[in-house]
């Protein structure tokens, strides 16, 4: 086998991102919502790439990303003491397997909330 035929190990990792979105026509949020927070799992060779890919995909989905907070990889989150259940781990693995961005949770914001 030549070097090109051997599959190089993937450098992709999955990052946990919290994305705040504003309102945009056709965004699918409840009518009264002022925006939302999306917890996403995104694959990338580094967190910057995962953020860029997530923002690009969310824009394609007619949302208006405003801010992204990164929480690192699974190992980073475990080291920080985060509890990560099996469902979350399965979604992270899916993001890695499919080289995808997975929106795991969406929490709309409403004006009267503080």
GROMACS .gro file of C-alpha atoms in nm:
model
  114
    1UNK     CA    1   0.000   0.000   0.000
    2UNK     CA    2   0.117   0.348  -0.076
    3UNK     CA    3   0.093   0.631   0.171
    4UNK     CA    4  -0.199   0.784  -0.018
    5UNK     CA    5  -0.395   0.457   0.005
    6UNK     CA    6  -0.359   0.440   0.382
    7UNK     CA    7  -0.633   0.632   0.556
    8UNK     CA    8  -0.492   0.896   0.783
    9UNK     CA    9  -0.648   0.906   1.129
   10UNK     CA   10  -0.904   1.184   1.150
   11UNK     CA   11  -0.809   1.494   1.342
   12UNK     CA   12  -1.177   1.584   1.376
   13UNK     CA   13  -1.311   1.633   1.725
   14UNK     CA   14  -1.655   1.733   1.848
   15UNK     CA   15  -1.701   2.064   2.025
   16UNK     CA   16  -1.994   2.176   2.237
   17UNK     CA   17  -2.114   2.521   2.135
   18UNK     CA   18  -2.385   2.746   2.275
   19UNK     CA   19  -2.516   2.972   1.998
   20UNK     CA   20  -2.744   3.268   2.064
   21UNK     CA   21  -2.962   3.361   1.770
   22UNK     CA   22  -3.175   3.667   1.705
   23UNK     CA   23  -3.495   3.690   1.508
   24UNK     CA   24  -3.510   3.658   1.131
   25UNK     CA   25  -3.805   3.602   0.901
   26UNK     CA   26  -3.860   3.230   0.852
   27UNK     CA   27  -3.641   3.126   1.148
   28UNK     CA   28  -3.899   2.882   1.286
   29UNK     CA   29  -3.898   3.029   1.635
   30UNK     CA   30  -4.225   3.084   1.824
   31UNK     CA   31  -4.390   3.411   1.714
   32UNK     CA   32  -4.347   3.578   2.056
   33UNK     CA   33  -3.981   3.476   2.097
   34UNK     CA   34  -3.709   3.741   2.088
   35UNK     CA   35  -3.439   3.487   2.001
   36UNK     CA   36  -3.307   3.155   2.123
   37UNK     CA   37  -3.012   2.961   2.255
   38UNK     CA   38  -2.903   2.652   2.065
   39UNK     CA   39  -2.679   2.389   2.216
   40UNK     CA   40  -2.487   2.237   1.927
   41UNK     CA   41  -2.233   1.961   1.882
   42UNK     CA   42  -2.007   2.038   1.588
   43UNK     CA   43  -1.711   1.852   1.442
   44UNK     CA   44  -1.392   2.027   1.341
   45UNK     CA   45  -1.016   1.999   1.351
   46UNK     CA   46  -1.025   2.281   1.606
   47UNK     CA   47  -1.287   2.487   1.784
   48UNK     CA   48  -1.254   2.777   1.540
   49UNK     CA   49  -1.345   2.552   1.247
   50UNK     CA   50  -1.640   2.406   1.442
   51UNK     CA   51  -1.766   2.759   1.514
   52UNK     CA   52  -1.729   2.871   1.150
   53UNK     CA   53  -1.913   2.563   1.020
   54UNK     CA   54  -2.191   2.601   1.279
   55UNK     CA   55  -2.248   2.969   1.199
   56UNK     CA   56  -2.250   2.897   0.824
   57UNK     CA   57  -2.504   2.617   0.860
   58UNK     CA   58  -2.728   2.820   1.091
   59UNK     CA   59  -2.725   3.108   0.842
   60UNK     CA   60  -2.824   2.865   0.564
   61UNK     CA   61  -3.112   2.755   0.789
   62UNK     CA   62  -3.247   3.115   0.796
   63UNK     CA   63  -3.139   3.191   1.151
   64UNK     CA   64  -2.942   3.493   1.271
   65UNK     CA   65  -2.645   3.376   1.486
   66UNK     CA   66  -2.536   3.653   1.722
   67UNK     CA   67  -2.288   3.496   1.962
   68UNK     CA   68  -2.111   3.162   2.009
   69UNK     CA   69  -1.965   3.031   2.334
   70UNK     CA   70  -1.742   2.725   2.313
   71UNK     CA   71  -1.726   2.464   2.588
   72UNK     CA   72  -1.455   2.250   2.430
   73UNK     CA   73  -1.438   1.880   2.352
   74UNK     CA   74  -1.587   1.593   2.548
   75UNK     CA   75  -1.254   1.554   2.730
   76UNK     CA   76  -1.248   1.928   2.812
   77UNK     CA   77  -1.601   1.913   2.952
   78UNK     CA   78  -1.527   1.600   3.157
   79UNK     CA   79  -1.215   1.767   3.299
   80UNK     CA   80  -1.432   2.066   3.396
   81UNK     CA   81  -1.665   1.833   3.586
   82UNK     CA   82  -1.963   1.851   3.348
   83UNK     CA   83  -2.208   1.564   3.372
   84UNK     CA   84  -2.267   1.424   3.023
   85UNK     CA   85  -2.545   1.170   2.978
   86UNK     CA   86  -2.556   0.887   2.726
   87UNK     CA   87  -2.796   1.072   2.492
   88UNK     CA   88  -2.556   1.367   2.475
   89UNK     CA   89  -2.261   1.133   2.414
   90UNK     CA   90  -2.456   0.962   2.134
   91UNK     CA   91  -2.525   1.298   1.966
   92UNK     CA   92  -2.158   1.392   1.997
   93UNK     CA   93  -2.060   1.062   1.834
   94UNK     CA   94  -2.311   1.122   1.556
   95UNK     CA   95  -2.163   1.468   1.490
   96UNK     CA   96  -1.819   1.307   1.463
   97UNK     CA   97  -1.933   1.013   1.247
   98UNK     CA   98  -2.126   1.237   1.007
   99UNK     CA   99  -1.883   1.534   1.020
  100UNK     CA  100  -2.189   1.739   1.105
  101UNK     CA  101  -2.342   2.006   1.323
  102UNK     CA  102  -2.613   1.866   1.551
  103UNK     CA  103  -2.853   2.103   1.727
  104UNK     CA  104  -2.914   1.915   2.051
  105UNK     CA  105  -3.140   2.166   2.224
  106UNK     CA  106  -3.322   2.489   2.141
  107UNK     CA  107  -3.444   2.725   2.413
  108UNK     CA  108  -3.644   3.026   2.289
  109UNK     CA  109  -3.614   3.359   2.469
  110UNK     CA  110  -3.918   3.572   2.550
  111UNK     CA  111  -3.930   3.943   2.638
  112UNK     CA  112  -4.069   3.895   2.990
  113UNK     CA  113  -3.787   3.657   3.095
  114UNK     CA  114  -3.491   3.791   3.290
   0.00000   0.00000   0.00000
